Amino acid sequence: MLALVSLSLLSSCDKDDDHGNHSGEYKGPEVMVHDGKAWSSVTLDEDGVPTAMTISIDDAALNSVPIGTGGGGTHQHDNSVILPFHDDVKSVTPFKYIGLDYNPDGHEPAAVYGLPHFDFHYYLMDNAERLAIPAYEVDSSKFKAFPAPDYLPANYAPIPGGVPQMGTHWIDVTSPELAGQTFTQTFIYGTYNNNVTFYEPMITLAYLKTEPVFTRSIPQPAKVKESGYYPTEMEVHKHLEQTDITLTSFIYREAK
């Protein structure tokens, strides 16, 4: 299996913007993903407010990732890369970087999420702290240390266990795939050590290859622990030779 670990920078962190008011799209470094590439970008309006936070994957990457046997798998760290943000926009939201993770055999629970799919982790925690998360079997205490209910959306419940270098995953119990429909896309929250640690669109490879134009709302918690701009919608859009997964419709929220 080809690994995605070569975090090669194919270009500098170019910024297409208006230097006077800092508006525009700030593109992060391109990262190798099998035979293609992926990158992050953040778009700001004239007031410096984020309007979009995007993962872009080119067709060469989508067409070269491996396809599993269909037997169901686990989270594959050898099919993971980090997509850094452009230096000038690393502090405009509470999100610090993106983890792009591909699962050729899906992952647990296999009966629901056993299809080849991407996990797009928008992380709220430092990378060094994330990398230090142990296997659940080694130390489960911080996996089980959940935030107060107000910091997670209603109808979200934890998947039993936890994933090293990620944390505990929370699913929307009203999602169609949990009612017997075929999994195409869903929205996950992550926690560890009493904190929400990531937002995660999870989307199948097959669905991305249908070239969707898709928008959905992001379930919102009643409270956040860190003040800042948070997204309320997610979009998937194919254009030219790339597919964009975008968090958008940001609102400012005060910590409570």
Short mmCIF file of C-alpha atoms in Angstrom, two decimals:
data_model
loop_
_atom_site.label_atom_id
_atom_site.label_comp_id
_atom_site.label_asym_id
_atom_site.label_seq_id
_atom_site.Cartn_x
_atom_site.Cartn_y
_atom_site.Cartn_z
CA MET A 1 0.00 0.00 0.00
CA LEU A 2 1.26 3.37 -0.90
CA ALA A 3 1.71 5.59 2.13
CA LEU A 4 0.76 9.22 2.37
CA VAL A 5 3.46 10.15 4.82
CA SER A 6 5.61 12.20 2.46
CA LEU A 7 4.63 15.66 3.59
CA SER A 8 6.47 17.23 0.68
CA LEU A 9 5.81 20.85 -0.05
CA LEU A 10 5.18 21.22 -3.76
CA SER A 11 4.95 24.96 -3.69
CA SER A 12 5.43 27.88 -1.38
CA CYS A 13 2.55 29.22 0.71
CA ASP A 14 1.20 31.52 -1.96
CA LYS A 15 -1.42 34.11 -1.01
CA ASP A 16 -3.84 35.55 -3.54
CA ASP A 17 -5.12 38.55 -1.65
CA ASP A 18 -5.58 42.26 -1.33
CA HIS A 19 -2.63 43.25 0.87
CA GLY A 20 -4.36 46.45 1.90
CA ASN A 21 -7.31 44.89 3.71
CA HIS A 22 -6.07 41.28 4.06
CA SER A 23 -9.08 39.88 2.22
CA GLY A 24 -8.68 36.98 -0.16
CA GLU A 25 -7.74 33.31 -0.23
CA TYR A 26 -4.72 32.16 1.77
CA LYS A 27 -3.47 28.86 0.38
CA GLY A 28 -1.38 26.50 2.50
CA PRO A 29 1.42 24.25 1.21
CA GLU A 30 0.59 21.43 -1.17
CA VAL A 31 1.11 17.96 0.28
CA MET A 32 1.59 14.70 -1.63
CA VAL A 33 -1.35 12.28 -1.46
CA HIS A 34 -0.38 9.14 -3.40
CA ASP A 35 -0.10 10.28 -7.05
CA GLY A 36 -1.74 13.63 -6.40
CA LYS A 37 -1.85 16.41 -3.86
CA ALA A 38 -4.02 18.18 -1.33
CA TRP A 39 -3.86 21.55 0.41
CA SER A 40 -5.74 23.84 2.76
CA SER A 41 -6.99 27.35 2.16
CA VAL A 42 -8.70 29.99 4.27
CA THR A 43 -10.71 32.84 2.74
CA LEU A 44 -11.13 36.17 4.58
CA ASP A 45 -13.51 39.02 3.86
CA GLU A 46 -12.54 42.71 3.85
CA ASP A 47 -12.70 42.82 7.65
CA GLY A 48 -10.42 39.82 8.06
CA VAL A 49 -13.31 37.56 9.07
CA PRO A 50 -13.09 33.96 7.81
CA THR A 51 -15.72 32.99 5.26
CA ALA A 52 -14.35 29.59 4.19
CA MET A 53 -11.88 26.99 5.43
CA THR A 54 -11.23 24.47 2.68
CA ILE A 55 -9.52 21.16 1.98
CA SER A 56 -8.79 20.73 -1.73
CA ILE A 57 -7.92 17.34 -3.25
CA ASP A 58 -6.96 17.00 -6.89
CA ASP A 59 -8.25 14.29 -9.21
CA ALA A 60 -4.86 12.57 -9.33
CA ALA A 61 -5.08 11.93 -5.59
CA LEU A 62 -8.69 10.70 -5.66
CA ASN A 63 -7.89 8.37 -8.55
CA SER A 64 -4.76 6.86 -6.97
CA VAL A 65 -5.74 6.08 -3.38
CA PRO A 66 -5.99 2.32 -2.77
CA ILE A 67 -9.30 0.47 -2.57
CA GLY A 68 -9.64 -2.13 0.18
CA THR A 69 -11.11 -5.59 0.13
CA GLY A 70 -14.37 -4.51 1.69
CA GLY A 71 -13.81 -6.44 4.88
CA GLY A 72 -13.81 -3.41 7.15
CA GLY A 73 -10.66 -1.93 8.62
CA THR A 74 -9.30 0.40 11.26
CA HIS A 75 -8.03 3.98 11.22
CA GLN A 76 -4.91 3.94 9.02
CA HIS A 77 -2.20 6.28 10.21
CA ASP A 78 -0.03 5.31 7.23
CA ASN A 79 -2.67 6.94 5.01
CA SER A 80 -2.63 10.24 6.87
CA VAL A 81 -1.11 13.64 6.19
CA ILE A 82 -1.20 17.03 7.88
CA LEU A 83 -2.37 20.04 5.88
CA PRO A 84 -0.99 23.18 7.52
CA PHE A 85 -2.68 26.54 7.19
CA HIS A 86 -0.94 29.51 5.61
CA ASP A 87 1.11 31.28 8.29
CA ASP A 88 -0.95 34.48 8.02
CA VAL A 89 -4.25 32.79 8.93
CA LYS A 90 -3.21 30.35 11.65
CA SER A 91 -4.85 32.48 14.34
CA VAL A 92 -8.05 33.67 12.65
CA THR A 93 -10.08 30.71 13.98
CA PRO A 94 -9.62 28.30 16.90
CA PHE A 95 -8.67 25.59 14.36
CA LYS A 96 -4.93 24.93 14.19
CA TYR A 97 -4.38 22.56 11.21
CA ILE A 98 -6.11 19.81 9.25
CA GLY A 99 -5.54 16.07 9.31
CA LEU A 100 -6.46 14.28 6.08
CA ASP A 101 -6.94 10.56 6.77
CA TYR A 102 -7.91 7.94 4.19
CA ASN A 103 -9.30 4.53 5.14
CA PRO A 104 -9.24 2.07 2.19
CA ASP A 105 -11.30 -0.50 4.15
CA GLY A 106 -13.27 2.00 6.19
CA HIS A 107 -13.15 1.62 9.95
CA GLU A 108 -15.20 0.59 12.93
CA PRO A 109 -18.11 0.14 13.24
CA ALA A 110 -17.58 -1.77 10.00
CA ALA A 111 -21.26 -2.46 9.41
CA VAL A 112 -21.81 1.29 9.08
CA TYR A 113 -18.48 2.88 8.13
CA GLY A 114 -16.75 -0.03 6.37
CA LEU A 115 -16.66 1.68 2.96
CA PRO A 116 -13.48 3.38 1.64
CA HIS A 117 -13.66 6.94 2.90
CA PHE A 118 -11.84 10.07 4.01
CA ASP A 119 -11.79 11.50 7.53
CA PHE A 120 -11.18 15.25 7.32
CA HIS A 121 -10.12 16.32 10.83
CA TYR A 122 -10.15 20.07 11.53
CA TYR A 123 -8.14 20.04 14.76
CA LEU A 124 -8.58 22.36 17.74
CA MET A 125 -5.56 20.93 19.61
CA ASP A 126 -1.81 21.29 19.12
CA ASN A 127 -0.21 18.62 16.96
CA ALA A 128 2.29 17.56 19.62
CA GLU A 129 -0.56 17.04 22.08
CA ARG A 130 -2.49 15.03 19.50
CA LEU A 131 0.47 12.79 18.68
CA ALA A 132 0.83 11.98 22.38
CA ILE A 133 -2.67 10.45 22.59
CA PRO A 134 -2.04 6.78 23.41
CA ALA A 135 -3.94 3.69 22.37
CA TYR A 136 -7.21 3.31 24.25
CA GLU A 137 -6.01 -0.01 25.66
CA VAL A 138 -2.93 1.65 27.15
CA ASP A 139 -4.74 4.49 28.96
CA SER A 140 -8.44 5.10 28.48
CA SER A 141 -8.89 7.73 31.19
CA LYS A 142 -8.71 10.84 28.97
CA PHE A 143 -10.79 9.20 26.24
CA LYS A 144 -13.53 8.76 28.85
CA ALA A 145 -13.15 12.32 30.19
CA PHE A 146 -15.99 13.87 28.20
CA PRO A 147 -16.79 17.60 28.07
CA ALA A 148 -20.01 18.76 29.70
CA PRO A 149 -23.01 18.01 27.43
CA ASP A 150 -23.45 21.67 26.40
CA TYR A 151 -20.11 21.54 24.53
CA LEU A 152 -21.41 18.91 22.10
CA PRO A 153 -24.45 19.08 19.82
CA ALA A 154 -27.71 17.48 20.88
CA ASN A 155 -28.21 13.92 19.62
CA TYR A 156 -24.47 13.16 19.60
CA ALA A 157 -23.17 10.02 21.32
CA PRO A 158 -19.64 8.60 21.68
CA ILE A 159 -18.48 5.60 19.68
CA PRO A 160 -17.15 3.09 22.25
CA GLY A 161 -13.38 3.05 22.63
CA GLY A 162 -11.04 5.57 21.07
CA VAL A 163 -8.37 6.07 18.42
CA PRO A 164 -4.70 6.81 19.18
CA GLN A 165 -3.51 10.23 17.95
CA MET A 166 -7.17 11.25 17.55
CA GLY A 167 -9.40 10.68 20.58
CA THR A 168 -13.05 9.77 21.08
CA HIS A 169 -15.38 10.08 18.09
CA TRP A 170 -18.97 11.28 18.52
CA ILE A 171 -21.70 10.51 15.98
CA ASP A 172 -25.08 12.09 15.30
CA VAL A 173 -27.52 9.35 16.26
CA THR A 174 -30.05 10.75 13.75
CA SER A 175 -27.67 10.25 10.79
CA PRO A 176 -29.22 8.25 7.91
CA GLU A 177 -26.46 5.63 7.87
CA LEU A 178 -27.40 4.63 11.42
CA ALA A 179 -30.94 3.91 10.21
CA GLY A 180 -29.85 1.46 7.52
CA GLN A 181 -29.08 3.81 4.63
CA THR A 182 -25.77 3.54 2.77
CA PHE A 183 -23.10 5.79 4.24
CA THR A 184 -22.11 8.67 1.96
CA GLN A 185 -21.24 11.54 4.30
CA THR A 186 -21.65 12.47 7.93
CA PHE A 187 -20.31 14.97 10.46
CA ILE A 188 -18.32 13.82 13.51
CA TYR A 189 -17.12 15.64 16.63
CA GLY A 190 -14.02 14.56 18.55
CA THR A 191 -13.08 14.89 22.22
CA TYR A 192 -10.18 14.12 24.52
CA ASN A 193 -9.40 15.07 28.12
CA ASN A 194 -12.59 17.11 28.69
CA ASN A 195 -12.24 19.14 25.48
CA VAL A 196 -13.72 19.13 21.99
CA THR A 197 -10.64 18.48 19.87
CA PHE A 198 -11.82 18.28 16.25
CA TYR A 199 -14.64 18.77 13.77
CA GLU A 200 -14.75 16.02 11.15
CA PRO A 201 -16.58 15.73 7.86
CA MET A 202 -16.40 12.03 6.93
CA ILE A 203 -17.09 11.30 3.25
CA THR A 204 -16.82 8.16 1.12
CA LEU A 205 -14.51 8.00 -1.87
CA ALA A 206 -17.42 6.85 -4.03
CA TYR A 207 -19.49 9.89 -3.07
CA LEU A 208 -16.64 12.31 -3.83
CA LYS A 209 -16.25 10.69 -7.25
CA THR A 210 -19.88 11.50 -8.10
CA GLU A 211 -18.74 15.14 -8.34
CA PRO A 212 -21.36 16.36 -5.87
CA VAL A 213 -22.47 19.92 -5.29
CA PHE A 214 -23.64 19.59 -1.72
CA THR A 215 -24.33 21.77 1.32
CA ARG A 216 -25.33 20.71 4.82
CA SER A 217 -25.62 22.33 8.21
CA ILE A 218 -23.13 21.51 10.96
CA PRO A 219 -24.84 20.57 14.24
CA GLN A 220 -23.91 23.18 16.85
CA PRO A 221 -23.16 22.84 20.56
CA ALA A 222 -24.77 25.24 23.02
CA LYS A 223 -21.34 26.41 24.25
CA VAL A 224 -17.69 26.63 23.17
CA LYS A 225 -14.65 26.80 25.43
CA GLU A 226 -12.60 29.12 23.20
CA SER A 227 -13.89 32.38 21.74
CA GLY A 228 -13.59 32.68 17.99
CA TYR A 229 -15.14 32.03 14.59
CA TYR A 230 -16.83 28.66 14.14
CA PRO A 231 -18.41 27.21 10.96
CA THR A 232 -22.11 26.40 10.73
CA GLU A 233 -22.22 24.79 7.26
CA MET A 234 -20.18 22.36 5.17
CA GLU A 235 -19.98 22.29 1.38
CA VAL A 236 -18.59 19.79 -1.13
CA HIS A 237 -17.92 21.11 -4.62
CA LYS A 238 -16.09 19.74 -7.67
CA HIS A 239 -14.55 22.23 -10.08
CA LEU A 240 -11.79 22.06 -12.64
CA GLU A 241 -9.65 19.06 -11.57
CA GLN A 242 -10.13 19.28 -7.81
CA THR A 243 -12.74 18.65 -5.13
CA ASP A 244 -13.21 21.11 -2.26
CA ILE A 245 -14.52 20.22 1.19
CA THR A 246 -15.31 23.55 2.82
CA LEU A 247 -16.44 24.67 6.25
CA THR A 248 -18.30 27.95 5.83
CA SER A 249 -20.92 30.36 7.24
CA PHE A 250 -18.72 31.26 10.20
CA ILE A 251 -20.15 32.96 13.28
CA TYR A 252 -18.31 34.48 16.22
CA ARG A 253 -18.94 32.72 19.52
CA GLU A 254 -17.89 33.75 23.01
CA ALA A 255 -16.38 31.17 25.34
CA LYS A 256 -18.67 30.06 28.16
#
